[in-house]
PDB file of C-alpha atoms in Angstrom:
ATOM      1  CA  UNK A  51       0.000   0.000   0.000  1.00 67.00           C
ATOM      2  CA  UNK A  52       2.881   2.304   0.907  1.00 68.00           C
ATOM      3  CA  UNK A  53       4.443   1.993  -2.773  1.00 78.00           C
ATOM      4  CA  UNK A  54       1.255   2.450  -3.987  1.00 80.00           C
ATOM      5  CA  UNK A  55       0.712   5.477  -2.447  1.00 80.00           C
ATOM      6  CA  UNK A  56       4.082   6.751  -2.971  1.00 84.00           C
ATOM      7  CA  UNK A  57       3.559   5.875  -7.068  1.00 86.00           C
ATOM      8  CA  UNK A  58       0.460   7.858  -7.152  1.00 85.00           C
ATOM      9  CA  UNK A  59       1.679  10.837  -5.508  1.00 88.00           C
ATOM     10  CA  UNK A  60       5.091  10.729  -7.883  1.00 86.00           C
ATOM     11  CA  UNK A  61       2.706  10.570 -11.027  1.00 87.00           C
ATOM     12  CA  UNK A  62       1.078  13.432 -10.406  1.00 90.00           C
ATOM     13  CA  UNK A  63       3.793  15.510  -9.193  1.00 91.00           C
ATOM     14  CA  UNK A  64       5.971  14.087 -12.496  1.00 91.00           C
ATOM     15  CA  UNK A  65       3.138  15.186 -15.029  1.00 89.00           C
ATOM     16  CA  UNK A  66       2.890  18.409 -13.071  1.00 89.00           C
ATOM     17  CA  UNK A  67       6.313  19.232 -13.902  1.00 93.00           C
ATOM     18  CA  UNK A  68       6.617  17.424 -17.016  1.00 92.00           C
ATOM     19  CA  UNK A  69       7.379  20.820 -19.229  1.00 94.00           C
ATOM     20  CA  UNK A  70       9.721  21.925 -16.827  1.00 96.00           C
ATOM     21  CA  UNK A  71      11.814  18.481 -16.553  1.00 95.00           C
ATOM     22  CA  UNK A  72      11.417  18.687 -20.306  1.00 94.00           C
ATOM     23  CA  UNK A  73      12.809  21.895 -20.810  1.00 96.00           C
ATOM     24  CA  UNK A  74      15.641  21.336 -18.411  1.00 95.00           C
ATOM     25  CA  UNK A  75      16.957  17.906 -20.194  1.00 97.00           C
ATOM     26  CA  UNK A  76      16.802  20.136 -23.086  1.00 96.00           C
ATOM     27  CA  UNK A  77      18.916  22.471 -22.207  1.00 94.00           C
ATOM     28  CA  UNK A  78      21.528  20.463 -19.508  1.00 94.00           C
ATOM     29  CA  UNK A  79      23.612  18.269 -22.256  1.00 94.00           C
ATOM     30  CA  UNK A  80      24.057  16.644 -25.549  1.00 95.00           C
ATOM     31  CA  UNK A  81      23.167  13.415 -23.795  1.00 96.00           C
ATOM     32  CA  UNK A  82      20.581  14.427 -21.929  1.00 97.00           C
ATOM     33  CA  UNK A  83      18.868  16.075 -25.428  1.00 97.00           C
ATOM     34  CA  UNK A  84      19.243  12.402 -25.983  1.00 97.00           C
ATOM     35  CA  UNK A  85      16.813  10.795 -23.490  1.00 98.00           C
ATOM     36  CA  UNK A  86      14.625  13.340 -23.622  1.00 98.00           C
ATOM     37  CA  UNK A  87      14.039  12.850 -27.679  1.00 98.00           C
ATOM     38  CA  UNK A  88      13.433   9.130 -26.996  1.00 98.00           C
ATOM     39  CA  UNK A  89      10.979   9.802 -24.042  1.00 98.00           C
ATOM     40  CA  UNK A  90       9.027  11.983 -26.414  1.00 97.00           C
ATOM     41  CA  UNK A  91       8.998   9.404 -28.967  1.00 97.00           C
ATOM     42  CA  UNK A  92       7.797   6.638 -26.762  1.00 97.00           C
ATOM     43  CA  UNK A  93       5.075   8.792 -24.617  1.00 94.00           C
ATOM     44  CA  UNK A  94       3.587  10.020 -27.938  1.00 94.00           C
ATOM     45  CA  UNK A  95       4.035   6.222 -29.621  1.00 94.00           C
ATOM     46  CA  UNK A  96       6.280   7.649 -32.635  1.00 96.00           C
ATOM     47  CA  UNK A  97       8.322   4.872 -34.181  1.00 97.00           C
ATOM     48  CA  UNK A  98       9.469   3.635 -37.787  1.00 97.00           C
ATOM     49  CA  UNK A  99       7.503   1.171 -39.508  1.00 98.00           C
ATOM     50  CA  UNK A 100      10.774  -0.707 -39.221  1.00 96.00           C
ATOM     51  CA  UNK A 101      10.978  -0.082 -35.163  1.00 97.00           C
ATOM     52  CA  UNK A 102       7.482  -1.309 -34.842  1.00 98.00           C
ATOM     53  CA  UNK A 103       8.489  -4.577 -37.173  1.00 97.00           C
ATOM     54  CA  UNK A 104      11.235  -5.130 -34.859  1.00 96.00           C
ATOM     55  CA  UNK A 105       9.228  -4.875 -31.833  1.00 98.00           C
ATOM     56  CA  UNK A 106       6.416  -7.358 -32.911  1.00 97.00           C
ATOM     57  CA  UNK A 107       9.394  -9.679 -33.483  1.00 97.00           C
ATOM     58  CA  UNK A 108      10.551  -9.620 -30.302  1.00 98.00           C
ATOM     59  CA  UNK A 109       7.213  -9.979 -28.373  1.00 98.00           C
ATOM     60  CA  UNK A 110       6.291 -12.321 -30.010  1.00 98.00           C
ATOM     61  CA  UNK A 111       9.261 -14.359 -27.689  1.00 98.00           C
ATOM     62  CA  UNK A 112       7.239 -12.838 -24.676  1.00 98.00           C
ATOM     63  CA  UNK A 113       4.088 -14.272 -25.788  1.00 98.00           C
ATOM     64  CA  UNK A 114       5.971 -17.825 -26.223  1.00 98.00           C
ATOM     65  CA  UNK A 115       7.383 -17.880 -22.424  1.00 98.00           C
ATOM     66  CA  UNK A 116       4.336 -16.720 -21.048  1.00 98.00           C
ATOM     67  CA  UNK A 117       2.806 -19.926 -22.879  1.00 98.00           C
ATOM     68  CA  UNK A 118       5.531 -22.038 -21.265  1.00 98.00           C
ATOM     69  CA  UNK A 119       4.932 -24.450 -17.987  1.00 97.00           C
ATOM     70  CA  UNK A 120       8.529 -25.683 -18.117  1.00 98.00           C
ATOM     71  CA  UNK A 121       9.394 -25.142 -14.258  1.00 98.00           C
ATOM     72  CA  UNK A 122      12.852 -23.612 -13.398  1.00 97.00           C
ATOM     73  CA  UNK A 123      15.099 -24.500 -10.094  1.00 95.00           C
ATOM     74  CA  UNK A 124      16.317 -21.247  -8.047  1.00 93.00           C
ATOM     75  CA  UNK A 125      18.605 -24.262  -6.045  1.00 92.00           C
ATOM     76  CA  UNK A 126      21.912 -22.396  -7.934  1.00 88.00           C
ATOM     77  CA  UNK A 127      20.874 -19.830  -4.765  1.00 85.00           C
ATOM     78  CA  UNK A 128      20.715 -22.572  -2.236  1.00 83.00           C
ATOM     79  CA  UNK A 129      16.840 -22.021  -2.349  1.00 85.00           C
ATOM     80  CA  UNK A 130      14.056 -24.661  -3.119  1.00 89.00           C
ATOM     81  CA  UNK A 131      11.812 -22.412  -4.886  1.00 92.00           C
ATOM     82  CA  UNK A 132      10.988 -23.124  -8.095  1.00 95.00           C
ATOM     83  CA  UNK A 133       8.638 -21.673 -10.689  1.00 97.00           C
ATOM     84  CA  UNK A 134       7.497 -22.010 -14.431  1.00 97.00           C
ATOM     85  CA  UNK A 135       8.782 -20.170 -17.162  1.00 98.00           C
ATOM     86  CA  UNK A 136       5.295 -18.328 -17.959  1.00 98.00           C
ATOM     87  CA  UNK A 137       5.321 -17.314 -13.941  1.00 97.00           C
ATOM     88  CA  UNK A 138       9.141 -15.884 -13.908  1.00 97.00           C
ATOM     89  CA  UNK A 139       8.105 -13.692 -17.167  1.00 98.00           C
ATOM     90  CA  UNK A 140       4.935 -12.289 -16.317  1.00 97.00           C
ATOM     91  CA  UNK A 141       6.174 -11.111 -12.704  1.00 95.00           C
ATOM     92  CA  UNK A 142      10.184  -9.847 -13.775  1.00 94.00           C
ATOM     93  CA  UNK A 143      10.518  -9.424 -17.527  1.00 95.00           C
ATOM     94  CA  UNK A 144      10.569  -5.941 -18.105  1.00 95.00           C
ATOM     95  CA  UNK A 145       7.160  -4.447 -19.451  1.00 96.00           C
ATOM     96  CA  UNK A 146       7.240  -4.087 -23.337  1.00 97.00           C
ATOM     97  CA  UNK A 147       6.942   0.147 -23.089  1.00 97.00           C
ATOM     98  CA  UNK A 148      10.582   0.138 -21.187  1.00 97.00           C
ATOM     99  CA  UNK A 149      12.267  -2.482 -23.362  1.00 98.00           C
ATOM    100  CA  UNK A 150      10.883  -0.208 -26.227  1.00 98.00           C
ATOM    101  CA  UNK A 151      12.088   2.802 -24.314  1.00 98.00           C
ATOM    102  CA  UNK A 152      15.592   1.244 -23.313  1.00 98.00           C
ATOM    103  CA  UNK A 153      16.364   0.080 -26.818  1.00 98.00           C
ATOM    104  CA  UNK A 154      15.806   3.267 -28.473  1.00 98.00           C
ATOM    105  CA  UNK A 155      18.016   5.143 -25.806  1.00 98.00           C
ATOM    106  CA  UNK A 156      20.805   2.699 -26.806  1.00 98.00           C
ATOM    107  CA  UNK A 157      20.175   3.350 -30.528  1.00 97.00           C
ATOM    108  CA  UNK A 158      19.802   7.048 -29.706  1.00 97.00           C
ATOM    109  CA  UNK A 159      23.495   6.939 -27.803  1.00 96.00           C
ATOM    110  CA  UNK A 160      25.362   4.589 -30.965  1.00 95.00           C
ATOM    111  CA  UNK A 161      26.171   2.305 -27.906  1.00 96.00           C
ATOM    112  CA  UNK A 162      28.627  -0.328 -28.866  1.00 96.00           C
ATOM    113  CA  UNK A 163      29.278  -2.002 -25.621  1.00 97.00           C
ATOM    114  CA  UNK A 164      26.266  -2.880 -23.561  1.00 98.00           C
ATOM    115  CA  UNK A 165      25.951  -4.833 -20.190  1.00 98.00           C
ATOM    116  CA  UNK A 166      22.997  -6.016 -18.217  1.00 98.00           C
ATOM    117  CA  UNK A 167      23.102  -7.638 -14.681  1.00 98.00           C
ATOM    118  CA  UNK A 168      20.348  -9.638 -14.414  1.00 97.00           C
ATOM    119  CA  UNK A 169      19.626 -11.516 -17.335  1.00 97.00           C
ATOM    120  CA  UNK A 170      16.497 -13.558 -16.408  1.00 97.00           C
ATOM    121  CA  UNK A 171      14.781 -14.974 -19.536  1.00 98.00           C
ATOM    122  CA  UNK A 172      16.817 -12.473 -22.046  1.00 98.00           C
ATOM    123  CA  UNK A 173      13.137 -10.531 -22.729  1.00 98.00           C
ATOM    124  CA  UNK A 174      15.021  -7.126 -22.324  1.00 98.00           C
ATOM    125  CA  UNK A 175      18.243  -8.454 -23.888  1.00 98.00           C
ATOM    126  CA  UNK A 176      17.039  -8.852 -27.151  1.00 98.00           C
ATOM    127  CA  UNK A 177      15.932  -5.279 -27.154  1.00 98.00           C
ATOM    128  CA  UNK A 178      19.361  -4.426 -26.121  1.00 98.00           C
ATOM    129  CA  UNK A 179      21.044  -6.564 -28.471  1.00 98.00           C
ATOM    130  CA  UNK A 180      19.024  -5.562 -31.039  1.00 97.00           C
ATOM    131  CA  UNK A 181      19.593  -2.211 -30.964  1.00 97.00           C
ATOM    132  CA  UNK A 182      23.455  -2.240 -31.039  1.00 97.00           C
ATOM    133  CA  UNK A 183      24.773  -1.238 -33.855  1.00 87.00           C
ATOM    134  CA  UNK A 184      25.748  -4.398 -36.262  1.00 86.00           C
ATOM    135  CA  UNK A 185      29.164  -3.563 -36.513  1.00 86.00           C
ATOM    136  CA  UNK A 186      32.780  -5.481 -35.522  1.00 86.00           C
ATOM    137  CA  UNK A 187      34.197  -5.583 -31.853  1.00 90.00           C
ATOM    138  CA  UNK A 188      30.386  -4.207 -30.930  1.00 96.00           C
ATOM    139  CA  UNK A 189      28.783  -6.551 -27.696  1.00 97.00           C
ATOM    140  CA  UNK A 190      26.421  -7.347 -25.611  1.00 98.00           C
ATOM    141  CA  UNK A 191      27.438  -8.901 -22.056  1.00 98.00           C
ATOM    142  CA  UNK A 192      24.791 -10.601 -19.888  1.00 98.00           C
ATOM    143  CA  UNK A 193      25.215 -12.080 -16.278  1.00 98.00           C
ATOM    144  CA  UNK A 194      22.741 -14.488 -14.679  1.00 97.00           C
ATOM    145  CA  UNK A 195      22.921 -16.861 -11.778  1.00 96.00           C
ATOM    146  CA  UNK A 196      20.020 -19.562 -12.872  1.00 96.00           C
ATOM    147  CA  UNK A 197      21.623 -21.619 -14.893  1.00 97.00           C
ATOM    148  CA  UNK A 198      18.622 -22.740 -17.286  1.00 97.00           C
ATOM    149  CA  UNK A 199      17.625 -19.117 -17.058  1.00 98.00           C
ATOM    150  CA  UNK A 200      20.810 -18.698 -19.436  1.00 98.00           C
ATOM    151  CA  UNK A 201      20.668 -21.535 -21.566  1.00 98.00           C
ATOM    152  CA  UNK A 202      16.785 -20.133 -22.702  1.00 98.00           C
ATOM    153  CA  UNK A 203      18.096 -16.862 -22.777  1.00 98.00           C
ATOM    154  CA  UNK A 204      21.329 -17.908 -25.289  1.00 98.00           C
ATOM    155  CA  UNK A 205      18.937 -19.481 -27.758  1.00 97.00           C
ATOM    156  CA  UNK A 206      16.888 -16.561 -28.053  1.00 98.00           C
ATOM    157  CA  UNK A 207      19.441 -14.221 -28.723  1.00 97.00           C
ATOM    158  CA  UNK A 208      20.888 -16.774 -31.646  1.00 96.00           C
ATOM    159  CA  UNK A 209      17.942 -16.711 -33.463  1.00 96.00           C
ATOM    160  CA  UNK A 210      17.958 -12.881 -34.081  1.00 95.00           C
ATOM    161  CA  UNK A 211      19.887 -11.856 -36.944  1.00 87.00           C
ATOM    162  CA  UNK A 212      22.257  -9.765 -35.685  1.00 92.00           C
ATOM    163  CA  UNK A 213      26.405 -10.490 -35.591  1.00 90.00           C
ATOM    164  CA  UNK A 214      26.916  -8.778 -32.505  1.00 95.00           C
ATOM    165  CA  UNK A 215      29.413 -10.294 -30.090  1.00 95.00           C
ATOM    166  CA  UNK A 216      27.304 -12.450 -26.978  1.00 97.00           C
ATOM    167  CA  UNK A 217      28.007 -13.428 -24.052  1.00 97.00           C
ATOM    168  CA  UNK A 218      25.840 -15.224 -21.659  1.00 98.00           C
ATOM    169  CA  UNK A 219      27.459 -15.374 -18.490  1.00 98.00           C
ATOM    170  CA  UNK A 220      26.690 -17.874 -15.800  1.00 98.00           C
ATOM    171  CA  UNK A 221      27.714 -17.473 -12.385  1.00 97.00           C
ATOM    172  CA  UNK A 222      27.293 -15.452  -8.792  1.00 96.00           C
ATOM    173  CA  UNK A 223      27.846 -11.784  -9.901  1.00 96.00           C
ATOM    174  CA  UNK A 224      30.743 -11.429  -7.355  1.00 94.00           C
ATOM    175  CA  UNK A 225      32.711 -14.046  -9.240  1.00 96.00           C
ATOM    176  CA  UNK A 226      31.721 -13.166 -12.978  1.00 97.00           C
ATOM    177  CA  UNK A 227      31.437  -9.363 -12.601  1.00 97.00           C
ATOM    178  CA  UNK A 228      35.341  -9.427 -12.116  1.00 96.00           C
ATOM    179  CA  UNK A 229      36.043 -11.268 -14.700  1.00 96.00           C
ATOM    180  CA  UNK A 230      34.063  -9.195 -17.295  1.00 97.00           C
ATOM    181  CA  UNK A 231      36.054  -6.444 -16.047  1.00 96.00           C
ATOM    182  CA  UNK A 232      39.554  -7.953 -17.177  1.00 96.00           C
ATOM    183  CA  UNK A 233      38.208  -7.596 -21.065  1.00 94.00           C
ATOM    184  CA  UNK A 234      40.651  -5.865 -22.900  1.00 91.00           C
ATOM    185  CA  UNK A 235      39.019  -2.093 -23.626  1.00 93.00           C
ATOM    186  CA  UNK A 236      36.487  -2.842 -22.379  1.00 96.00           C
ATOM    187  CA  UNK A 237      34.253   0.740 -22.596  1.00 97.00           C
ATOM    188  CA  UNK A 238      30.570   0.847 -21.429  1.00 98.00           C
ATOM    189  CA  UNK A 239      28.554   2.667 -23.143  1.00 98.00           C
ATOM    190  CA  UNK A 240      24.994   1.250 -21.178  1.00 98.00           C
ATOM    191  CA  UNK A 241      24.479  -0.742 -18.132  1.00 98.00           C
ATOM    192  CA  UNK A 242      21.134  -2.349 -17.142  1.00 98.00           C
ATOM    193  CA  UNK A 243      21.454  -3.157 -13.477  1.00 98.00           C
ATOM    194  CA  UNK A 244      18.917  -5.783 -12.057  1.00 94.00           C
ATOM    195  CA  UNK A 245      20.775  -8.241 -10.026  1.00 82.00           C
ATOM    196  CA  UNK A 246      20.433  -7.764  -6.477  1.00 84.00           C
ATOM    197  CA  UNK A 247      17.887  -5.801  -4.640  1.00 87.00           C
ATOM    198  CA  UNK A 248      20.491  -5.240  -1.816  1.00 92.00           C
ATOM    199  CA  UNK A 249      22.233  -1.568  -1.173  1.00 96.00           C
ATOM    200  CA  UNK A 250      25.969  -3.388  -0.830  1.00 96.00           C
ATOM    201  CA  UNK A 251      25.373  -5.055  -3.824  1.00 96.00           C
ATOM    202  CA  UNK A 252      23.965  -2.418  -5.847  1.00 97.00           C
ATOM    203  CA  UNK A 253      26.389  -0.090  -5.256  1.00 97.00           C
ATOM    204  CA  UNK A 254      29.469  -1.987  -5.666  1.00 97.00           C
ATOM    205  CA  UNK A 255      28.250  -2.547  -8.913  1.00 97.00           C
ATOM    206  CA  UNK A 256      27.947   0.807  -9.841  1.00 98.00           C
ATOM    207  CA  UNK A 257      31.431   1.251  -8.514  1.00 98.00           C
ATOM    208  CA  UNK A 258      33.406  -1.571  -9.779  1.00 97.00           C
ATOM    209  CA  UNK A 259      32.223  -0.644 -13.181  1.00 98.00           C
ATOM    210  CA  UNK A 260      33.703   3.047 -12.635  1.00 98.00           C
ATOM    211  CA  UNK A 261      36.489   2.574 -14.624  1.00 97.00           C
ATOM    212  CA  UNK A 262      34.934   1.308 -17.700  1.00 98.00           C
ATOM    213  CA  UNK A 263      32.099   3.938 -18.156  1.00 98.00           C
ATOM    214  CA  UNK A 264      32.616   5.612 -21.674  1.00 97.00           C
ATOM    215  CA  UNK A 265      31.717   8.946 -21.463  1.00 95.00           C
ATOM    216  CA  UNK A 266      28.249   9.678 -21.095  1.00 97.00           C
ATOM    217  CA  UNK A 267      27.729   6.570 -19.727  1.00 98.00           C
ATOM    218  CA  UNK A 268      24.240   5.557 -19.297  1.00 98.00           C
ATOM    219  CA  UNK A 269      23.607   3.177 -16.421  1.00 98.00           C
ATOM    220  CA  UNK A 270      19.518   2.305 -15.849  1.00 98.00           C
ATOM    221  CA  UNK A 271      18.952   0.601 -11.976  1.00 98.00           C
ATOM    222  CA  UNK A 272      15.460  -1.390 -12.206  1.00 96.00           C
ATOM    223  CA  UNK A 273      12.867  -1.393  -9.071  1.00 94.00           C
ATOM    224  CA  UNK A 274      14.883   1.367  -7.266  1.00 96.00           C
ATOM    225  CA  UNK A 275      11.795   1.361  -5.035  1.00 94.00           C
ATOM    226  CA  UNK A 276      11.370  -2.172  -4.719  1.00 92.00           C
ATOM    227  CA  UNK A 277      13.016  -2.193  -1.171  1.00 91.00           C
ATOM    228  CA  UNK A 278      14.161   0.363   0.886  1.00 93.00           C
ATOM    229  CA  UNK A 279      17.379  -1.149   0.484  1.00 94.00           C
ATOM    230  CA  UNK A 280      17.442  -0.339  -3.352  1.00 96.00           C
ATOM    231  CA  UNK A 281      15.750   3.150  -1.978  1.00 96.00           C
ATOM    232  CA  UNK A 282      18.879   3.789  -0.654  1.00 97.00           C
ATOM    233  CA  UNK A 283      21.248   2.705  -2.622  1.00 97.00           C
ATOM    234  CA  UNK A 284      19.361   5.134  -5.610  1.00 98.00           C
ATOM    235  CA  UNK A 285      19.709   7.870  -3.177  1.00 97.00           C
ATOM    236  CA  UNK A 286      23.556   7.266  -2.999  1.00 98.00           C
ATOM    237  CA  UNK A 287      24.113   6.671  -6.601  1.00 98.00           C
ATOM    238  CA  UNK A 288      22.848   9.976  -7.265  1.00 97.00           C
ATOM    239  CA  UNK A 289      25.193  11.738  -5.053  1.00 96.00           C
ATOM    240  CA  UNK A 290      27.965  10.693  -7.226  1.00 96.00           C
ATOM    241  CA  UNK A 291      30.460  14.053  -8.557  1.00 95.00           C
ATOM    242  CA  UNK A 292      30.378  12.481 -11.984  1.00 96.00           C
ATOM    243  CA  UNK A 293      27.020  10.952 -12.113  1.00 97.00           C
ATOM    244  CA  UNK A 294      25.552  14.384 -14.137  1.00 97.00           C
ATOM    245  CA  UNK A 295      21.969  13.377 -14.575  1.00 97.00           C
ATOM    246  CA  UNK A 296      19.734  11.629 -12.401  1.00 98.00           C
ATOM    247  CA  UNK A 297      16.116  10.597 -13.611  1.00 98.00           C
ATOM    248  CA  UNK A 298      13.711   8.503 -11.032  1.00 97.00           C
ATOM    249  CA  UNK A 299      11.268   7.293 -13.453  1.00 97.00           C
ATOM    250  CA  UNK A 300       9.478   5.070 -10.165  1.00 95.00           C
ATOM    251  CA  UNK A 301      10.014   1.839 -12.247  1.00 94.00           C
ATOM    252  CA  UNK A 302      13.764   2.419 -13.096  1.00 96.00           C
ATOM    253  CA  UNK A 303      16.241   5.074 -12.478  1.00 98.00           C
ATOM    254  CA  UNK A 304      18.660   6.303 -14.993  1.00 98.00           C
ATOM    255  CA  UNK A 305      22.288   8.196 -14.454  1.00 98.00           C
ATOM    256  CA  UNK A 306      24.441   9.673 -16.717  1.00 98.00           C
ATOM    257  CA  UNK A 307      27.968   9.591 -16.168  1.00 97.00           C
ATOM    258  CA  UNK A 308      30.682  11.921 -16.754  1.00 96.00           C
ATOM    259  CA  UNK A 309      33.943  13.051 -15.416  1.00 93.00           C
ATOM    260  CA  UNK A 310      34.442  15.764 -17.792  1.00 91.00           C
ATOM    261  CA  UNK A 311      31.542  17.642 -17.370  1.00 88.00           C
ATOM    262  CA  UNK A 312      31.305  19.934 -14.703  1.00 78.00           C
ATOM    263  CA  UNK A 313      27.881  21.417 -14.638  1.00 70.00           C
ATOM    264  CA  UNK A 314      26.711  24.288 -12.210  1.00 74.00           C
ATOM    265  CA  UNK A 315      24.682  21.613 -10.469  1.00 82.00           C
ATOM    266  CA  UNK A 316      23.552  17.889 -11.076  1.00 90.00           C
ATOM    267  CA  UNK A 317      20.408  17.451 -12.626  1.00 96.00           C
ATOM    268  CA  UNK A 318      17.807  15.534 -10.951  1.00 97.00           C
ATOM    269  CA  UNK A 319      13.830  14.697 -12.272  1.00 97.00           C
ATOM    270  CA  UNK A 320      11.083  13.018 -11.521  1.00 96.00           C
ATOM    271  CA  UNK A 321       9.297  11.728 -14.879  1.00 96.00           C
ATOM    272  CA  UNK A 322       7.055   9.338 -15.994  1.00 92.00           C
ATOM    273  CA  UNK A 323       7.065   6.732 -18.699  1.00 90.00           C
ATOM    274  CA  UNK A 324       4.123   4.473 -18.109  1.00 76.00           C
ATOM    275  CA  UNK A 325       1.960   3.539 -15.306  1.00 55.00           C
ATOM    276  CA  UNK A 326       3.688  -0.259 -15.409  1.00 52.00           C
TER     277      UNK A 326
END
């Protein structure tokens, strides 16, 4: 009831100030010119013929896993929980508005080196991968615990024609996080956080992946009011010197990061994509 209350209240005060959070991205940064073109083009539905051909592609994997009743083991955690396939994508796959929205940012930005932590059933990776450019020594990185999660998740992502470079990596985070940091020039462009509703967690992510941010980073955090915990760990994110743009969107937060900027002050909004 709480977050419910606290949703309601940020819609209205979001839409409220919608012009002036509109006029203030505008006029902040290239990159923030950037998001706000793409949040304009999603709110008011404008895409390409060939956008919305791509997008009816990719639900259309959506609409097979929420079909599925293969059941799934969550025993890599040390937990006897299990669920089925259609149950894990209904309640975590990202809704289709903010795969939409997330893709076109990354298409938006030229990204060439994408990561997401947290890649469940791969519903939001193929919008990520798909909207890399097509182009050699561009990649996609993925991390996931569940092993099956990854093997459904790898299969998907082979079937869409792009050459991309792919990685599905399964592991804990702690271990395979590392590792992904010893590729050579390695330069993130867009990070999709999602892989532990914990503050510690959450925020050595962020951190450990300093060093790698390209500039103008973009680096989304999902359910940053899922728990207090990722409350908080939003909150400290956004005190970062170089994190130049914070947006709480409710469903997602998104920073920009720069170290060579040096604005009068850090801009933070409130917005609104969709009510999902």
């Amino acid at each position: 009831m709480v977050k419910k209350i606290k949703k309601a209240k940020h819609l209205i005060t979001s839409n409220l100030r919608l012009k002036k959070s509109m006029d203030a991205l505008h006029h902040h940064h290239a990159s923030t010119r950037n998001i706000l073109r793409v949040f304009k083009r999603v709110r008011n539905k404008e895409y390409t013929n060939e956008e919305l051909a791509q997008f009816e592609i990719l639900e259309e994997y959506r609409d097979r896993l929420l079909q599925s009743d293969e059941i799934i083991s969550y025993d890599f955690f040390g937990s006897d929980q299990k669920a089925s396939v259609s149950e894990i994508c209904e309640k975590a796959a990202s809704p289709k508005i903010w795969c939409q929205f997330l893709h076109l940012i990354i298409k938006e930005m030229n990204a060439s080196c994408v990561l997401e932590i947290g890649t469940n059933l791969g519903v939001s990776g193929q919008y990520y991968l798909t909207a890399i450019e097509d182009r050699p020594y561009h990649q996609f990185i993925t991390l996931e615990g569940i092993p099956r999660l990854c093997e459904i998740a790898r299969e998907q992502f082979s079937k869409l024609n792009v050459s991309v470079e792919t990685e599905v990596i399964q592991g804990d985070f702690k271990d395979t996080l590392p590792e992904v940091l010893k590729i050579e020039d390695l330069e993130l462009n867009f990070v999709f956080i999602d892989g532990n509703h914990k503050y510690e967690p959450t925020v050595s992510y962020f951190n450990q992946l300093k060093p790698f941010y390209a500039r103008n980073a973009v680096i989304v955090f999902d359910d940053i009011y899922w728990t207090p915990d990722m409350q908080q760990a939003w909150e400290k994110v956004k005190e970062d010197p170089d994190v130049i743009c914070a947006i709480d969107f409710f469903k997602a937060g998104i920073v920009i990061y720069n170290t060579e900027f040096k604005a009068k002050e850090k801009l933070e909004l409130e917005m609104f994509l969709s009510r999902d």
